Short mmCIF file of C-alpha atoms and ligand atoms in Angstrom, two decimals:
data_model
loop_
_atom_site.label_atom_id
_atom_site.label_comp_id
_atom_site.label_asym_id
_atom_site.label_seq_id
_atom_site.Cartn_x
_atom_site.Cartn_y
_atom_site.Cartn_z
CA UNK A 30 89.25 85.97 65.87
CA UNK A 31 86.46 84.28 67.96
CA UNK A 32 87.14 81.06 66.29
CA UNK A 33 87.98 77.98 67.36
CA UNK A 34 87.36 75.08 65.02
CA UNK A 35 87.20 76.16 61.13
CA UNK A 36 84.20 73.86 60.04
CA UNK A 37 81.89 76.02 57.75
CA UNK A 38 82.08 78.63 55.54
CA UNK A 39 78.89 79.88 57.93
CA UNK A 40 81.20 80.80 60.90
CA UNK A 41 82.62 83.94 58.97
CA UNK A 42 81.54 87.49 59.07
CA UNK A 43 82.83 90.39 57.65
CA UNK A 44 84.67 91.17 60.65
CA UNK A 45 86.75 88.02 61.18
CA UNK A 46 87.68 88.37 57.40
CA UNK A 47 89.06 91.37 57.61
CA UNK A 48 90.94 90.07 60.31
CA UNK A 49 92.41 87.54 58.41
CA UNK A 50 92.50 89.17 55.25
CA UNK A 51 94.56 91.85 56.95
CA UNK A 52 96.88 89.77 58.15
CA UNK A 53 97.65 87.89 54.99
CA UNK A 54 98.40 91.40 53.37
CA UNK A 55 100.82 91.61 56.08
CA UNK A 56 102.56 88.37 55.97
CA UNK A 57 102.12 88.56 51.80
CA UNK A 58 104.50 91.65 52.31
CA UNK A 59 107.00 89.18 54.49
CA UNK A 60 105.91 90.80 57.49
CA UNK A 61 105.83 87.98 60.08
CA UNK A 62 107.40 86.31 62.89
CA UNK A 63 108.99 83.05 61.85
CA UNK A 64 109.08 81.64 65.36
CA UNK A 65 105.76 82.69 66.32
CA UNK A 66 104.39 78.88 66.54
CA UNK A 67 107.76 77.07 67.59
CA UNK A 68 106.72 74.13 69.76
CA UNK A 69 103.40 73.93 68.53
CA UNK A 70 102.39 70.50 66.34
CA UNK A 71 99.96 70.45 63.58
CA UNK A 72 98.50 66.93 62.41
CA UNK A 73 97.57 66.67 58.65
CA UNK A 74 94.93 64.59 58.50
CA UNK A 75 93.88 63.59 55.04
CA UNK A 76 91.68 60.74 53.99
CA UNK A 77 91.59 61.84 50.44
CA UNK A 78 94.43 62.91 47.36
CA UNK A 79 95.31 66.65 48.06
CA UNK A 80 98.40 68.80 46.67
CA UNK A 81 97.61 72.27 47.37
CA UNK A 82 96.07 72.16 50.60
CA UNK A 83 97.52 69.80 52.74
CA UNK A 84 101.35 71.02 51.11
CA UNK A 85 100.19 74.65 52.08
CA UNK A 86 98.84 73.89 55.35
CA UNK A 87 102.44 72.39 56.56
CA UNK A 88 104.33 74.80 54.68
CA UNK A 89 102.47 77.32 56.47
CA UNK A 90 103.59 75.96 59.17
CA UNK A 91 107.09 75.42 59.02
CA UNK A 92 107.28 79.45 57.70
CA UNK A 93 105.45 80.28 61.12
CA UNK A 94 108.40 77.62 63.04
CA UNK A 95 106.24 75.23 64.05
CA UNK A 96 106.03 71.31 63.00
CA UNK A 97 103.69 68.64 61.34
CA UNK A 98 102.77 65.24 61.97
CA UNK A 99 101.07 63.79 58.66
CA UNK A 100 99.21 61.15 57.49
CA UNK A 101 98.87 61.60 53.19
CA UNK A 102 96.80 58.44 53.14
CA UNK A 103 94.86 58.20 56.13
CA UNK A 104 91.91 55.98 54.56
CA UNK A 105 95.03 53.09 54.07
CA UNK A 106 97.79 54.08 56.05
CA UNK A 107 96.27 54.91 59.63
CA UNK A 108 94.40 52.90 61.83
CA UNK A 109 90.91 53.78 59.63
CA UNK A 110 92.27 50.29 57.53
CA UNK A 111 92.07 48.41 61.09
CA UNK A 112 88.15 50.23 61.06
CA UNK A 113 89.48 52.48 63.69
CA UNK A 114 86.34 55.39 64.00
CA UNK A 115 86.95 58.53 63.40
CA UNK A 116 85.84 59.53 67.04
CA UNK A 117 88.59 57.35 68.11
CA UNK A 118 91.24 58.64 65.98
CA UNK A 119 90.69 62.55 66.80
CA UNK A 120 90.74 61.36 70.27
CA UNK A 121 94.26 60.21 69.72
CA UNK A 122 95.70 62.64 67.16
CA UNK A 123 94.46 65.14 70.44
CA UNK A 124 97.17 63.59 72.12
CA UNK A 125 99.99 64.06 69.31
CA UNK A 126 98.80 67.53 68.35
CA UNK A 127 97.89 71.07 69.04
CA UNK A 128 96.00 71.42 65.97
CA UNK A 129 94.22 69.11 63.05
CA UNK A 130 93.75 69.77 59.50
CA UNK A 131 91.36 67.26 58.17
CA UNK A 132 90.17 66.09 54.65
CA UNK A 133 87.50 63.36 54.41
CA UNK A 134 85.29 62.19 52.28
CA UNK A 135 82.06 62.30 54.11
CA UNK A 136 79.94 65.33 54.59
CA UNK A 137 79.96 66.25 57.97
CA UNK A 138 83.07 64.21 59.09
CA UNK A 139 84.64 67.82 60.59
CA UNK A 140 81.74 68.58 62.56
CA UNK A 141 82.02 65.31 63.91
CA UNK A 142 85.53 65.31 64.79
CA UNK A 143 85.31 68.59 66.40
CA UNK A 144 82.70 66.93 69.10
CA UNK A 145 85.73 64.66 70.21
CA UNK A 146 88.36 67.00 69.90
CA UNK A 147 90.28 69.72 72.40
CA UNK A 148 92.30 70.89 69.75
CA UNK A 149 91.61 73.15 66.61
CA UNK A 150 89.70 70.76 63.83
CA UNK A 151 90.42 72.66 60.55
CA UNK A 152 87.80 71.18 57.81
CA UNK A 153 89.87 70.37 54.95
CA UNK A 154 87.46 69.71 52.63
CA UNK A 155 84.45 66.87 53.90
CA UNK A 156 82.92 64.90 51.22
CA UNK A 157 80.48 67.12 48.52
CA UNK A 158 80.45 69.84 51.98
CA UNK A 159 82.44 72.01 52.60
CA UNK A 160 85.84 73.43 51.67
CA UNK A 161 86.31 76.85 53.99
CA UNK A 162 89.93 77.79 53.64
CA UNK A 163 89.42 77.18 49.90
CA UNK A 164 86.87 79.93 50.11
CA UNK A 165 88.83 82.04 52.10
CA UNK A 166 92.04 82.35 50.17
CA UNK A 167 89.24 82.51 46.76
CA UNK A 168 87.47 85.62 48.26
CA UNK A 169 91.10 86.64 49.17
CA UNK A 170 92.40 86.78 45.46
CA UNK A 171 89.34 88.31 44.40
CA UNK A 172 89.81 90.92 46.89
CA UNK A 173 92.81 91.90 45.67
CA UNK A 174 92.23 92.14 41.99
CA UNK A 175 88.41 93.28 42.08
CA UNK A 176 88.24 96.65 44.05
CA UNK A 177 84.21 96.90 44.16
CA UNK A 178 81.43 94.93 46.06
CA UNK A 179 79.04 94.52 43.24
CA UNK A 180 80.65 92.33 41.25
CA UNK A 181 79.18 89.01 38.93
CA UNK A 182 80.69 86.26 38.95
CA UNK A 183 80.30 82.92 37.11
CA UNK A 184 80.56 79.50 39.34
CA UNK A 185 81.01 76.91 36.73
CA UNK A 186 80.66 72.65 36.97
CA UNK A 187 78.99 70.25 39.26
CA UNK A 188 77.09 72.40 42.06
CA UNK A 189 75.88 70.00 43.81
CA UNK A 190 79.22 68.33 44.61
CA UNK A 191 81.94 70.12 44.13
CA UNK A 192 82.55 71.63 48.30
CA UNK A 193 84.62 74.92 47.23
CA UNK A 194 81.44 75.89 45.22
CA UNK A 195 79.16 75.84 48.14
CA UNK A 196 81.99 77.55 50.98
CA UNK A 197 82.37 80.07 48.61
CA UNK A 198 78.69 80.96 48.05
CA UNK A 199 78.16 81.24 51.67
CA UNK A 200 81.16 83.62 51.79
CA UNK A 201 79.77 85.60 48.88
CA UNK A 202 76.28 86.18 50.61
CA UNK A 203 78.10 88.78 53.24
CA UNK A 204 78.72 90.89 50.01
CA UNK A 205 74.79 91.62 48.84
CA UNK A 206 75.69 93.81 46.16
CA UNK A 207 77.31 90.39 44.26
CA UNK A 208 75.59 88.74 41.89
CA UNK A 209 76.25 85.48 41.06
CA UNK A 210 75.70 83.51 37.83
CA UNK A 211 75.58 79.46 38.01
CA UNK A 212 76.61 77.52 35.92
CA UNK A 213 75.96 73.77 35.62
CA UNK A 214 73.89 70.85 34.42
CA UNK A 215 70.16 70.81 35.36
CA UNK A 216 70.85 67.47 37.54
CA UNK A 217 73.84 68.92 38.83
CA UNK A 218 73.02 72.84 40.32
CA UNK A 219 73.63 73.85 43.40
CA UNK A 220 71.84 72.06 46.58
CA UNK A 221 68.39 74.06 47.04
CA UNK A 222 69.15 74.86 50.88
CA UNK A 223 72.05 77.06 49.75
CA UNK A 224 70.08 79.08 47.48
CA UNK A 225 67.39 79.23 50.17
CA UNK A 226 70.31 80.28 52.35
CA UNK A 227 70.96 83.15 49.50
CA UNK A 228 67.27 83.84 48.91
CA UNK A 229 67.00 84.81 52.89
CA UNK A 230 70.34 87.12 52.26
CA UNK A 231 68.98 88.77 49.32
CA UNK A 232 71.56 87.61 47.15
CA UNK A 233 71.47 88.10 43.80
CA UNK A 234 71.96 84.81 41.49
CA UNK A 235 70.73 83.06 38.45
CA UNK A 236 70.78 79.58 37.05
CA UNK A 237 71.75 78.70 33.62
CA UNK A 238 73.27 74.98 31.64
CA UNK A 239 74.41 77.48 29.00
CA UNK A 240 77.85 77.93 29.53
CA UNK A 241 79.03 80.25 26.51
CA UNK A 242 76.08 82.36 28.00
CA UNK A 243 76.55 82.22 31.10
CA UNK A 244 80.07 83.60 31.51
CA UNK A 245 79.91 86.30 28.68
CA UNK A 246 79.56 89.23 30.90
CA UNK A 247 81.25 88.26 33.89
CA UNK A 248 84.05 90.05 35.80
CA UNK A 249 85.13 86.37 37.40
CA UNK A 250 84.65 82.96 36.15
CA UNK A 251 85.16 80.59 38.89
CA UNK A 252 85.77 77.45 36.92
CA UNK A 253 85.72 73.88 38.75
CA UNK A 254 87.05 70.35 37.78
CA UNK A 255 83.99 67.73 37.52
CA UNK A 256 84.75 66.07 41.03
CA UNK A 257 84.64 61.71 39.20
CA UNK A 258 84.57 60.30 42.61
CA UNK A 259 81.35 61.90 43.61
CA UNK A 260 79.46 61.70 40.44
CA UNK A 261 77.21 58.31 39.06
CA UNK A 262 80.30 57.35 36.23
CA UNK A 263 77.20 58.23 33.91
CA UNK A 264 77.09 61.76 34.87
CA UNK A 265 80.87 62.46 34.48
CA UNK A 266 80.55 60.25 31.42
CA UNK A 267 77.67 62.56 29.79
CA UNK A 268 79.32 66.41 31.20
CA UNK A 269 82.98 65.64 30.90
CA UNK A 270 84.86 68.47 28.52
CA UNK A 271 81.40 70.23 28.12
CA UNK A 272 82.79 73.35 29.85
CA UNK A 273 86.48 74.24 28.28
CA UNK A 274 87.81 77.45 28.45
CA UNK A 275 90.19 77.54 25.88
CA UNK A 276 91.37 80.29 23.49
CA UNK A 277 88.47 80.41 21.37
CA UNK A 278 86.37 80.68 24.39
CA UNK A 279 88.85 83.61 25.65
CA UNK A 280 87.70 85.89 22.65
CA UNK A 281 84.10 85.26 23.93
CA UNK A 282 84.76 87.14 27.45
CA UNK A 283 85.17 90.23 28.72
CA UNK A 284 88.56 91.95 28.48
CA UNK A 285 89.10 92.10 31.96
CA UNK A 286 87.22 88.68 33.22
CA UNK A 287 89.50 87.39 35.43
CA UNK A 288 89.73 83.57 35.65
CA UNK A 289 89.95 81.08 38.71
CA UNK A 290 90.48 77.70 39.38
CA UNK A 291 91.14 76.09 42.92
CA UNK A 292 93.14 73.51 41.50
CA UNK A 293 93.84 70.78 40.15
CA UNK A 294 91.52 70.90 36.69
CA UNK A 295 91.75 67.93 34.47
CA UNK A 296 90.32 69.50 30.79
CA UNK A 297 88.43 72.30 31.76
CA UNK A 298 91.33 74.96 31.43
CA UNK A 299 93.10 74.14 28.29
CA UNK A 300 96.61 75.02 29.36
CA UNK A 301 96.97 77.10 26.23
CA UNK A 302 95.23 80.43 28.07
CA UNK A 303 97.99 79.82 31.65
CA UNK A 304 99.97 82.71 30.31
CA UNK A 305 97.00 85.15 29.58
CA UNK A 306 96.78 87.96 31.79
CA UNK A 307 93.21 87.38 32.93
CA UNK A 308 94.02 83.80 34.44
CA UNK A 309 94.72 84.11 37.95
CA UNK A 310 94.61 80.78 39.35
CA UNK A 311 98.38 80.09 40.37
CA UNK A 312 98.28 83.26 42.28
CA UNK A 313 95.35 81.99 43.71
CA UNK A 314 96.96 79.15 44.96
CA UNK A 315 99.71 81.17 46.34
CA UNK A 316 97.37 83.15 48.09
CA UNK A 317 96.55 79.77 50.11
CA UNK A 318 99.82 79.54 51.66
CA UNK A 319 99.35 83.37 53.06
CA UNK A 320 95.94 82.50 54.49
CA UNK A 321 96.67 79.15 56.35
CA UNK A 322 99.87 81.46 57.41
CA UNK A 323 97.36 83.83 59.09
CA UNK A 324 94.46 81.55 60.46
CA UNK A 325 97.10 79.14 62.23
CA UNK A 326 98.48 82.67 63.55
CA UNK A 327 94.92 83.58 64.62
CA UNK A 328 93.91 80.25 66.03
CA UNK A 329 97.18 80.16 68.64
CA UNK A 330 96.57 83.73 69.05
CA UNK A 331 99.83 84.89 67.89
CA UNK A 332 98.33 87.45 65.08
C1 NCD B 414 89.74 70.96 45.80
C2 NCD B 414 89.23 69.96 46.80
O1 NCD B 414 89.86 68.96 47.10
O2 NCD B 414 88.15 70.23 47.28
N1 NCD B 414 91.11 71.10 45.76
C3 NCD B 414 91.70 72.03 46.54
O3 NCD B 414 91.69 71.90 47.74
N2 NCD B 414 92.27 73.07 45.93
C4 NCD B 414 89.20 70.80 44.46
C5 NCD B 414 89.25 69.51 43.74
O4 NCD B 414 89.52 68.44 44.28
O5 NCD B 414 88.99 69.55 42.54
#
């Protein structure tokens, strides 16, 4: 795959996605080895709350027959408590591990870790970053229910902090026939060196705060829970439940809008609309377990 540490939605082209896009169809269909990674140790790194990911991630791979070591609390149950660096704790978790999945909460803390590190660093989510796996398994899902390139889709909450927003975005811009409609607060849109990022790609986007607007004509709404640890409490105070989709928001949209989440949401999916047709976001999260599946098979070079 020409990959070695996954640290930014950046490192993708359209060729190493197809790659692992391809072989998530295949293991999707239960075509895979289950021994392919025996012997090989993955360390699940996580220095914030995650369900999804870091569950996915070691499922992924026990499925492939290899192991985990895991620390669910790493900001007060590793050596970070002590004030242990983070340089100091890849450099150890190297000597554990053949591979390390990390969430932390400041921006940049993957790129870091991947200076001190022999091993695979898979970013995990850093701070108000990035989020590239999320991306990957979001443009995955889309993929398989949207079969054209010049599709619109709505990106919903706080821009500016909310990491699967921006990994996904950069993932987008390799499709230039997209157009993209955001959706947020004024104070909260999207950090201007992405959109000059999309400008430079010829993307197509808009800005909006109206929400009702916004996602009217729409084939995807990516909706997004309003991250409270990275917002002033004023902010989440002022925009929490401003963006519901609920059932009387449903008759607003398009027949076929599909509807995303990456999981968890708080308010802003009333749970009323899970069972409509158009909300895809539990498949999505399936669709994570089939992608870490493929890019640990890719990164040992077992694919
Ligand atoms: C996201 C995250 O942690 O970035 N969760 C996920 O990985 N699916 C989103 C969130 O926390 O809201």
């Amino acid at each position: 795959m020409g990959l070695n540490h996954i640290i930014s939605a950046y490192q993708f082209n359209k060729e190493n996605l197809r790659k692992i896009f391809s072989e998530s169809d295949k293991i999707k269909r239960g075509n895979f080895d289950g021994k392919a990674l025996k012997g090989k140790i993955m360390a699940t790194l996580f220095y914030e709350p995650s369900t999804r990911t870091r569950l996915s991630f070691e499922s992924a791979m026990l499925r492939l027959g290899g192991n985990f070591i895991s620390t669910e609390n790493a900001a007060e149950f590793s050596s970070a408590i002590k004030g242990e660096t983070l340089k100091d704790t890849i450099r150890i978790v190297n000597l554990y591990s053949d591979l390390i999945v990390l969430r932390h909460p400041d921006n940049g803390a993957s790129e870091l870790a991947s200076k001190y590190s022999k091993v695979p660093i898979i970013n995990a989510g850093d701070g108000n970053g990035e989020h590239p796996t999320q991306a990957l398994l979001d443009l995955y899902t889309i993929e398989s229910r949207v079969d054209r390139e010049d599709f619109k889709i709505a990106i919903c909450g706080d821009l500016r902090d909310y990491r699967s927003s921006h990994s996904l975005s950069i993932l987008l811009s390799l499709y230039n026939k997209v157009n993209i409609v955001y959706i947020s607060p004024r104070s909260l849109q999207i950090p201007q060196t992405l959109l000059k990022y999309l400008k430079d790609k010829n993307v197509d986007f808009s800005q909006t705060e109206n929400f009702v607007e916004g996602i009217k004509e729409v084939d995807i709404i990516y909706q997004t829970r309003l991250p409270k640890e990275y917002m002033k409490s004023n902010e989440y105070e002022k925009n929490k439940g401003k963006f519901t989709i609920d059932k009387k928001i449903l008759l607003s949209i398009g027949k076929k809008t599909l509807i995303m989440h990456p999981l968890p949401r708080v308010d802003e999916i009333s749970q009323e609309i899970d069972s409509d047709f158009r909300a895809i976001y539990f498949e999505q999260a399936r669709n994570g377990l089939y992608i870490r599946m493929a890019l640990l098979l890719l990164l040992f070079d077992k694919a």
